[in-house]
Amino acid sequence: MPAIAVIGAQWGDEGKGKITDMLAAESDVVARYGGGDNAGHTVVVGNDTFKLHLVPSGILYPRVVCVLGGGMVVNPRRLLQEMDELAARGVDVSARRLLLSNRAHLILPYHIALDGAAERSRGQSALGTTKRGIGPAYADKAARSGIRAGEMLDPAAFAERVRAAVLTKNELLTRVYGQEPLSPEEIAAEYREYALRLRSHLADTSAFLVEALREGKQLLCEGAQGTLLDLDHGTYPYVTSSYPTVGGALIGLGLGPQHLTRILGVTKAYQTRVGAGPFPTELHDDTGDHLVEVGHEYGTTTGRRRRTGWLDAVALRYAVQVNGLSELALTKLDVLTGLNPLRIAVAYMCDGETWDHFPADVRALARCQPVYEELPGWEEDISGARTFEELPQEARDYVTRIEELAGVPATLISVGPEREQTIHRP
Ligand code: GDP
Ligand code: IMO
Ligand code: MG
């Protein structure tokens, strides 16, 4: 049976949480495939707002099983905190409903300490990470010195692995960064408690997912971050350390590509970014402030004000290219109400040439000036629209132009944070 991938087509925060939650109504399993608690996915149901960092955005449907895949890096303290918060709000987070891959890598306190220390030492060139230990945890994974979630089940061996790791990390922390050393015994004891609570959730989730698909279940693969933050395909080095692109879904969940029938790219109707790195269409004017204030563009995880700008269709075409997107979910169209004219970057000017491609070199991207196309805006409140025809002509033209530039249809159009505030197009 089919699997759908929900992929961020920009620099994250596109509204993947809302779209995943909505599509979860028709799904049996929702699986996060990468990243960690650097993600912040917002789901609004009536008067309730849920900010999810690790738990997949399908958790609010009692019949859906949620999976944290092997491509993730998981801080068990934060996972248990999130599970407790959900349980306190009446959400069932028992092992029947929430599985954690035994192959997922663990975030340990030294990863968090090193993330902060490395950012401080970068000074002016800081990446603006979320300081959740993501980069150091993935670095250990690639260096083959990471510790996986399944290893928590053998406390003696786990304590030994932690002791060996902390020995090395303390050298770095104290000698290079001038910080206090960490205690391996305290960490091992803390994680022993986490293991007791997470034991029943640990599973070979690839085997679980493939069996579910064989039984005809519908799978939703929930991306975190976005294409332009991908370690290989993003604006390196201003990226995260995982693979938010579609390949990451297959690796992170342990699935073959034949299962994927839809690859849905989520994009805002404008552009945002949180953290450092080039952003050709960034605005530092009243329009930028409008997007921040009307769009509530403050980070779900860190609370940082997001940088805002006009939609970048060069970057969007690139996201279609590297993910093979079959369609778009266009979010936050309502936020553009009242802006006139609207602009879309359709090309870049760089070193006296017109470029229609997204450059690999971040220094070249920083020199790119957007070439804008202008479209008329609209004044009407569109947050109540439920069909394409109910949108003002200018809004329809704006969506149609994005589809032309991206080369794929926008099958979902979101006009507000709630589930119902969505236009479904066949
Ligand atoms: P994610 O990381 O991709 O899941 O996105 P975030 O949750 O970090 O940020 C998206 C924000 O936009 C959240 O506060 C959502 O509730 C909100 N949102 C999603 N879709 C819409 C929409 O169509 N209109 C408006 N106004 N807000 C939206
Ligand atoms: P969701 O899933 C937006 C950004 C950080 C920083 C860079 C590296 O909510 O879309 P990291 O802590 O990952 O090493 O930081 O990546 N970043 C995100 N930006 N949304 C996210 O997740 C992000 N996750 C990481 O701001 O620029
Ligand atoms: Mg987010």
Coordinates of C-alpha atoms and ligand atoms in Angstrom, one line a residue:
M1 CA 0.0 0.0 0.0
P2 CA 1.1 3.5 -0.6
A3 CA 3.3 5.8 1.5
I4 CA 3.2 9.6 1.2
A5 CA 6.2 11.7 2.1
V6 CA 5.7 15.2 3.5
I7 CA 8.8 17.2 2.8
G8 CA 9.8 20.7 3.7
A9 CA 10.6 22.6 0.4
Q10 CA 12.2 25.6 2.0
W11 CA 14.4 26.3 5.1
G12 CA 12.0 24.5 7.6
D13 CA 8.8 25.7 9.4
E14 CA 6.8 25.4 6.2
G15 CA 3.8 24.0 8.1
K16 CA 4.7 20.3 7.9
G17 CA 3.1 19.7 11.3
K18 CA -0.3 21.1 10.1
I19 CA -0.2 19.2 6.8
T20 CA 0.9 16.0 8.4
D21 CA -1.8 16.2 11.1
M22 CA -4.4 16.8 8.4
L23 CA -3.3 13.9 6.2
A24 CA -2.9 11.7 9.3
A25 CA -6.7 11.5 9.4
E26 CA -6.4 9.1 6.4
S27 CA -3.3 7.3 7.6
D28 CA -2.6 4.3 9.8
V29 CA 1.1 5.0 10.6
V30 CA 2.9 8.3 10.8
A31 CA 6.7 8.1 10.9
R32 CA 9.3 10.8 11.5
Y33 CA 12.5 10.0 9.5
G34 CA 15.2 12.5 10.5
G35 CA 16.4 15.2 12.7
G36 CA 15.7 15.5 16.4
D37 CA 14.2 18.1 18.8
N38 CA 15.6 20.9 16.6
A39 CA 12.3 20.5 14.9
G40 CA 9.1 22.2 16.1
H41 CA 5.9 21.2 14.5
T42 CA 2.7 23.0 15.4
V43 CA -0.7 21.4 15.3
V44 CA -3.8 23.4 16.0
V45 CA -7.0 21.6 16.9
G46 CA -9.8 24.0 17.9
N47 CA -8.5 25.9 20.9
D48 CA -5.7 23.5 21.5
T49 CA -2.2 24.1 20.2
F50 CA 0.4 21.3 20.3
K51 CA 4.1 22.0 19.7
L52 CA 5.7 18.7 18.8
H53 CA 9.5 18.3 18.6
L54 CA 10.1 14.6 18.5
V55 CA 6.7 12.9 18.6
P56 CA 5.2 12.6 15.0
S57 CA 2.3 14.9 14.2
G58 CA -0.1 12.0 13.8
I59 CA -0.3 11.4 17.5
L60 CA -3.6 13.2 18.0
Y61 CA -5.5 10.5 16.0
P62 CA -6.0 7.6 18.4
R63 CA -6.0 5.0 15.6
V64 CA -2.6 6.1 14.2
V65 CA 0.6 4.5 15.3
C66 CA 3.6 6.9 15.4
V67 CA 7.2 5.9 14.7
L68 CA 10.5 7.6 15.5
G69 CA 12.7 6.3 12.7
G70 CA 16.3 5.2 12.8
G71 CA 17.5 8.3 10.9
M72 CA 16.6 10.4 13.9
V73 CA 18.8 11.6 16.8
V74 CA 16.8 11.4 20.0
N75 CA 17.3 13.1 23.3
P76 CA 15.4 10.7 25.6
R77 CA 14.9 13.3 28.3
R78 CA 13.1 15.6 25.8
L79 CA 11.2 12.7 24.4
L80 CA 9.9 11.6 27.8
Q81 CA 9.1 15.2 28.6
E82 CA 7.0 15.5 25.5
M83 CA 5.3 12.2 26.1
D84 CA 4.4 13.3 29.6
E85 CA 3.0 16.6 28.4
L86 CA 0.9 14.8 25.8
A87 CA -0.3 12.3 28.3
A88 CA -1.3 15.1 30.7
R89 CA -3.5 16.4 27.9
G90 CA -5.2 13.1 27.4
V91 CA -3.2 11.8 24.5
D92 CA -2.3 8.1 24.6
V93 CA 1.5 7.7 24.2
S94 CA 1.7 4.1 25.2
A95 CA 4.0 1.6 23.4
R96 CA 0.9 0.5 21.5
R97 CA 1.0 3.9 19.7
L98 CA 4.5 5.2 19.8
L99 CA 7.6 3.2 18.6
L100 CA 11.2 4.3 18.8
S101 CA 13.7 2.7 16.4
N102 CA 16.5 0.8 18.2
R103 CA 18.8 2.2 15.5
A104 CA 18.1 5.9 16.3
H105 CA 21.1 7.6 17.7
L106 CA 21.0 9.1 21.2
I107 CA 21.7 12.7 22.0
L108 CA 23.8 12.8 25.2
P109 CA 24.6 15.7 27.4
Y110 CA 28.1 16.1 25.8
H111 CA 26.5 16.6 22.4
I112 CA 24.5 19.6 23.8
A113 CA 27.5 21.0 25.6
L114 CA 29.7 20.7 22.4
D115 CA 27.0 22.2 20.2
G116 CA 26.9 25.3 22.4
A117 CA 30.7 25.5 22.7
A118 CA 31.2 25.1 19.0
E119 CA 28.7 27.8 18.2
R120 CA 30.3 30.2 20.7
S121 CA 33.8 29.6 19.3
R122 CA 32.5 30.3 15.7
G123 CA 31.8 33.9 16.9
Q124 CA 30.6 36.0 13.9
S125 CA 30.4 32.9 11.7
A126 CA 28.0 31.0 14.0
L127 CA 25.5 28.8 12.2
G128 CA 22.7 29.7 14.5
T129 CA 22.0 26.1 15.5
T130 CA 19.2 25.2 17.9
K131 CA 21.9 24.1 20.4
R132 CA 20.1 20.8 20.9
G133 CA 23.2 18.7 20.2
I134 CA 22.1 17.7 16.7
G135 CA 25.3 18.3 14.8
P136 CA 27.6 16.6 17.3
A137 CA 25.3 13.6 17.6
Y138 CA 25.2 13.1 13.8
A139 CA 29.0 13.7 13.7
D140 CA 29.5 10.8 16.2
K141 CA 27.2 8.7 14.1
A142 CA 29.2 9.3 11.0
A143 CA 32.5 8.8 12.9
R144 CA 31.1 5.4 14.2
S145 CA 31.3 6.5 17.8
G146 CA 27.6 7.2 18.4
I147 CA 25.4 5.3 20.9
R148 CA 22.1 3.9 19.6
A149 CA 18.8 3.8 21.4
G150 CA 18.8 0.0 21.5
E151 CA 22.0 0.0 23.4
M152 CA 20.2 1.4 26.5
L153 CA 18.7 -2.1 27.0
D154 CA 22.0 -3.4 28.3
P155 CA 22.8 -1.1 31.2
A156 CA 26.3 -2.4 32.0
A157 CA 27.5 -2.3 28.4
F158 CA 25.8 1.1 28.0
A159 CA 27.6 2.6 31.0
E160 CA 30.9 1.4 29.6
R161 CA 30.1 3.0 26.2
V162 CA 29.2 6.2 28.0
R163 CA 32.4 6.1 30.1
A164 CA 34.6 5.7 27.0
A165 CA 32.8 8.5 25.1
V166 CA 32.8 11.0 28.0
L167 CA 36.6 10.4 28.5
T168 CA 37.2 11.8 25.0
K169 CA 34.5 14.4 25.0
N170 CA 35.8 15.8 28.4
E171 CA 39.2 16.3 26.8
L172 CA 37.5 18.5 24.1
L173 CA 35.3 20.3 26.6
T174 CA 38.0 21.1 29.1
R175 CA 41.1 21.6 26.9
V176 CA 39.7 23.1 23.8
Y177 CA 36.6 24.9 25.1
G178 CA 37.6 25.6 28.7
Q179 CA 34.4 24.0 30.1
E180 CA 33.7 21.8 33.1
P181 CA 34.0 18.1 32.6
L182 CA 30.9 15.9 32.6
S183 CA 30.4 12.9 34.9
P184 CA 30.0 9.6 33.0
E185 CA 28.5 7.9 36.1
E186 CA 25.8 10.6 36.4
I187 CA 25.0 10.3 32.7
A188 CA 24.8 6.5 32.8
A189 CA 22.5 6.6 35.8
E190 CA 20.2 9.2 34.2
Y191 CA 19.9 7.2 31.0
R192 CA 19.3 4.0 33.0
E193 CA 16.1 5.6 34.2
Y194 CA 15.2 6.6 30.6
A195 CA 15.8 3.1 29.4
L196 CA 13.3 1.7 31.9
R197 CA 10.6 4.0 30.6
L198 CA 11.4 3.6 26.9
R199 CA 12.2 -0.1 26.9
S200 CA 8.7 -1.2 25.7
H201 CA 8.8 1.5 22.9
L202 CA 12.0 0.2 21.3
A203 CA 11.6 -1.8 18.1
D204 CA 13.0 -2.7 14.7
T205 CA 10.8 0.0 13.1
S206 CA 11.8 -0.8 9.6
A207 CA 10.4 -4.3 10.0
F208 CA 7.3 -2.9 11.6
L209 CA 6.7 -0.4 8.7
V210 CA 7.4 -2.9 5.9
E211 CA 5.0 -5.4 7.5
A212 CA 2.4 -2.6 7.9
L213 CA 2.7 -1.7 4.2
R214 CA 2.4 -5.4 3.3
E215 CA -0.9 -5.5 5.3
G216 CA -2.2 -2.6 3.2
K217 CA -1.8 0.1 5.8
Q218 CA -1.3 3.7 4.7
L219 CA 2.0 5.3 5.8
L220 CA 2.8 9.0 6.1
C221 CA 6.5 9.9 6.3
E222 CA 6.9 13.2 8.2
G223 CA 9.9 15.3 7.3
A224 CA 11.6 17.6 9.6
Q225 CA 13.6 20.7 8.6
G226 CA 13.6 21.4 4.9
T227 CA 15.3 20.9 1.6
L228 CA 17.5 23.9 1.9
L229 CA 18.8 22.7 5.3
D230 CA 19.7 19.3 3.9
L231 CA 23.3 18.3 4.7
D232 CA 24.1 17.5 1.0
H233 CA 21.6 19.6 -0.9
G234 CA 21.1 22.6 1.3
T235 CA 23.0 25.8 1.7
Y236 CA 26.1 24.2 3.2
P237 CA 27.5 24.9 5.8
Y238 CA 24.3 26.7 6.9
V239 CA 22.4 23.5 7.1
T240 CA 21.4 20.9 9.7
S241 CA 23.3 17.6 9.9
S242 CA 20.6 15.2 8.5
Y243 CA 18.8 14.6 5.3
P244 CA 15.3 16.3 5.1
T245 CA 15.1 15.5 1.4
V246 CA 13.2 12.4 0.1
G247 CA 16.2 10.1 0.2
G248 CA 16.4 10.7 3.9
A249 CA 12.9 9.3 4.3
L250 CA 13.9 6.0 2.7
I251 CA 17.2 5.7 4.6
G252 CA 15.8 7.1 7.9
L253 CA 12.9 4.6 7.9
G254 CA 14.5 1.6 6.2
L255 CA 12.1 1.5 3.3
G256 CA 12.5 0.8 -0.4
P257 CA 11.5 3.5 -2.9
Q258 CA 8.6 1.6 -4.5
H259 CA 6.3 2.3 -1.6
L260 CA 6.3 6.1 -2.2
T261 CA 3.4 7.1 -4.3
R262 CA 3.2 10.8 -3.5
I263 CA 6.0 13.2 -2.6
L264 CA 4.4 16.3 -1.2
G265 CA 6.5 19.4 -0.8
V266 CA 5.3 21.9 1.8
T267 CA 6.1 25.5 1.0
K268 CA 4.9 28.8 2.5
A269 CA 3.5 31.3 0.1
Y270 CA 6.5 33.4 1.1
Q271 CA 10.0 32.6 2.4
T272 CA 11.4 32.3 5.9
R273 CA 14.6 31.2 7.5
V274 CA 15.8 31.0 11.1
G275 CA 19.5 30.9 11.8
A276 CA 22.3 32.2 9.7
G277 CA 23.1 31.8 5.9
P278 CA 22.2 33.5 2.6
F279 CA 18.6 34.4 1.8
P280 CA 18.3 36.2 -1.5
T281 CA 14.7 37.4 -1.1
E282 CA 15.0 38.5 2.5
L283 CA 13.2 41.7 3.4
H284 CA 14.2 44.3 6.0
D285 CA 11.3 46.6 5.6
D286 CA 7.6 46.9 6.5
T287 CA 6.7 44.0 4.3
G288 CA 9.1 41.8 6.2
D289 CA 7.6 43.0 9.5
H290 CA 4.1 42.3 8.1
L291 CA 5.1 38.7 7.3
V292 CA 6.6 38.2 10.8
E293 CA 3.7 39.7 12.7
V294 CA 0.8 38.5 10.6
G295 CA 2.4 35.1 10.1
H296 CA 3.6 34.8 13.7
E297 CA 7.1 34.0 12.4
Y298 CA 8.8 33.1 15.7
G299 CA 10.5 29.8 16.1
T300 CA 8.5 26.9 17.6
T301 CA 11.6 25.5 19.2
T302 CA 13.8 28.5 20.1
G303 CA 11.4 31.4 20.0
R304 CA 13.7 33.3 17.7
R305 CA 12.2 35.8 15.2
R306 CA 12.3 34.2 11.8
R307 CA 13.8 36.1 8.9
T308 CA 11.2 36.7 6.2
G309 CA 11.1 37.5 2.5
W310 CA 9.3 37.0 -0.8
L311 CA 8.7 33.6 -2.2
D312 CA 11.9 32.3 -4.0
A313 CA 10.7 30.2 -7.0
V314 CA 14.3 29.4 -8.0
A315 CA 14.8 27.6 -4.6
L316 CA 11.3 26.0 -5.0
R317 CA 12.1 24.6 -8.4
Y318 CA 15.3 23.3 -6.9
A319 CA 13.3 21.5 -4.2
V320 CA 11.1 20.0 -6.9
Q321 CA 14.3 18.8 -8.6
V322 CA 16.1 17.2 -5.7
N323 CA 13.0 15.5 -4.2
G324 CA 11.1 14.7 -7.3
L325 CA 8.1 16.4 -5.7
S326 CA 4.8 15.3 -7.2
E327 CA 2.8 18.2 -5.8
L328 CA 2.9 21.1 -3.4
A329 CA 1.1 22.0 -0.2
L330 CA 1.1 25.8 -0.3
T331 CA 0.7 27.2 3.3
K332 CA 0.0 30.6 4.8
L333 CA -1.5 32.1 1.8
D334 CA -3.7 34.1 4.2
V335 CA -0.7 35.9 5.5
L336 CA -0.2 37.7 2.1
T337 CA -3.6 39.4 2.4
G338 CA -3.2 43.2 2.3
L339 CA 0.2 43.2 0.5
N340 CA 0.2 44.8 -2.9
P341 CA 1.9 44.2 -5.2
L342 CA 3.2 40.7 -4.4
R343 CA 6.6 39.6 -5.7
I344 CA 8.1 36.2 -6.6
A345 CA 11.7 35.7 -7.4
V346 CA 11.8 34.0 -10.8
A347 CA 15.6 34.2 -11.4
Y348 CA 18.8 35.5 -9.8
M349 CA 21.2 38.1 -11.1
C350 CA 24.7 37.1 -10.2
D351 CA 28.0 38.5 -11.4
G352 CA 26.2 40.3 -14.2
E353 CA 24.5 37.1 -15.4
T354 CA 20.9 35.9 -15.1
W355 CA 20.7 32.5 -13.4
D356 CA 17.6 30.3 -13.2
H357 CA 19.4 27.6 -11.2
F358 CA 20.1 27.4 -7.4
P359 CA 23.9 27.5 -7.0
A360 CA 25.8 24.9 -4.9
D361 CA 28.2 27.5 -3.6
V362 CA 26.9 29.5 -0.7
R363 CA 29.2 32.4 -1.5
A364 CA 27.6 32.6 -4.9
L365 CA 24.1 32.5 -3.4
A366 CA 25.1 35.3 -1.1
R367 CA 25.9 37.5 -4.2
C368 CA 22.6 36.6 -5.9
Q369 CA 20.1 39.4 -6.4
P370 CA 16.5 38.3 -6.9
V371 CA 14.8 39.1 -10.3
Y372 CA 11.2 39.7 -9.3
E373 CA 8.0 39.3 -11.1
E374 CA 5.1 41.4 -9.7
L375 CA 1.5 40.2 -9.2
P376 CA -1.5 42.1 -7.9
G377 CA -2.4 41.4 -4.3
W378 CA -5.9 41.1 -2.6
E379 CA -7.6 42.7 0.3
E380 CA -10.2 40.1 1.2
D381 CA -9.9 37.9 4.2
I382 CA -9.4 34.4 2.7
S383 CA -9.1 32.4 5.9
G384 CA -12.7 31.1 5.4
A385 CA -12.2 29.9 1.9
R386 CA -12.6 26.1 1.5
T387 CA -12.6 25.9 -2.3
F388 CA -10.3 27.3 -4.9
E389 CA -13.2 29.2 -6.5
E390 CA -13.9 31.0 -3.2
L391 CA -10.4 32.7 -3.4
P392 CA -10.2 36.2 -5.0
Q393 CA -9.0 36.1 -8.6
E394 CA -5.6 37.7 -7.5
A395 CA -5.0 34.8 -5.0
R396 CA -5.9 32.2 -7.7
D397 CA -3.5 33.9 -10.1
Y398 CA -0.8 33.9 -7.5
V399 CA -1.2 30.2 -6.8
T400 CA -1.4 29.4 -10.6
R401 CA 1.8 31.3 -11.2
I402 CA 3.6 29.3 -8.4
E403 CA 2.4 26.1 -10.0
E404 CA 3.8 27.2 -13.4
L405 CA 7.1 28.2 -11.9
A406 CA 7.4 25.0 -9.8
G407 CA 6.2 22.7 -12.6
V408 CA 3.9 20.8 -10.2
P409 CA 0.3 21.4 -9.0
A410 CA -0.6 22.7 -5.5
T411 CA -3.0 20.1 -4.4
L412 CA -3.4 21.6 -0.9
I413 CA -3.7 25.3 -0.1
S414 CA -3.7 26.3 3.5
V415 CA -5.4 29.5 4.6
G416 CA -5.0 29.3 8.4
P417 CA -3.4 27.1 11.1
E418 CA -6.4 24.9 11.8
R419 CA -7.1 21.6 10.1
E420 CA -10.3 22.8 8.5
Q421 CA -8.6 25.9 7.0
T422 CA -7.5 24.0 4.0
I423 CA -8.5 23.9 0.3
H424 CA -8.2 20.4 -1.1
R425 CA -7.8 20.2 -4.9
P426 CA -8.3 17.0 -6.8
Ligands
GDP1 P1 6.8 23.0 10.7 O1 8.0 23.0 11.4 O2 7.0 22.9 9.2 O3 5.8 22.0 11.2 O4 6.1 24.5 10.9 P2 6.0 25.3 12.3 O5 4.9 24.6 13.1 O6 7.3 25.4 12.9 O7 5.5 26.7 11.8 C1 4.4 26.9 11.0 C2 3.5 27.9 11.7 O8 2.5 28.3 10.9 C3 2.7 27.2 12.9 O9 2.5 28.2 13.9 C4 1.4 26.8 12.3 O10 0.3 26.8 13.2 C5 1.2 28.0 11.3 N1 0.4 27.7 10.1 C6 0.5 26.6 9.3 N2 -0.3 26.7 8.2 C7 -0.8 28.0 8.3 C8 -1.6 28.8 7.4 O11 -2.0 28.3 6.3 N3 -1.9 30.0 7.8 C9 -1.4 30.6 9.0 N4 -1.8 31.8 9.3 N5 -0.7 29.8 9.8 C10 -0.3 28.6 9.5
IMO2 P1 11.3 22.2 11.5 O1 11.2 20.7 11.5 C1 13.7 25.7 10.9 C2 18.0 25.3 11.5 C3 18.6 26.1 12.6 C4 20.0 26.4 12.0 C5 20.3 25.1 11.3 C6 21.2 24.1 12.0 O2 10.5 22.8 12.6 O3 11.0 22.8 10.2 P2 20.7 22.5 14.1 O4 20.3 22.7 15.5 O5 19.8 21.6 13.3 O6 22.1 22.0 14.0 O7 20.7 23.9 13.3 O8 19.1 24.5 11.0 N1 16.9 24.4 11.8 C7 15.6 24.7 11.5 N2 15.1 25.8 11.0 N3 13.0 24.6 11.2 C8 13.5 23.5 11.7 O9 12.8 22.4 11.9 C9 14.9 23.5 11.9 N4 15.8 22.6 12.4 C10 17.0 23.2 12.3 O10 17.9 27.2 12.9 O11 19.9 27.4 11.1
MG3 MG 9.0 24.2 12.8

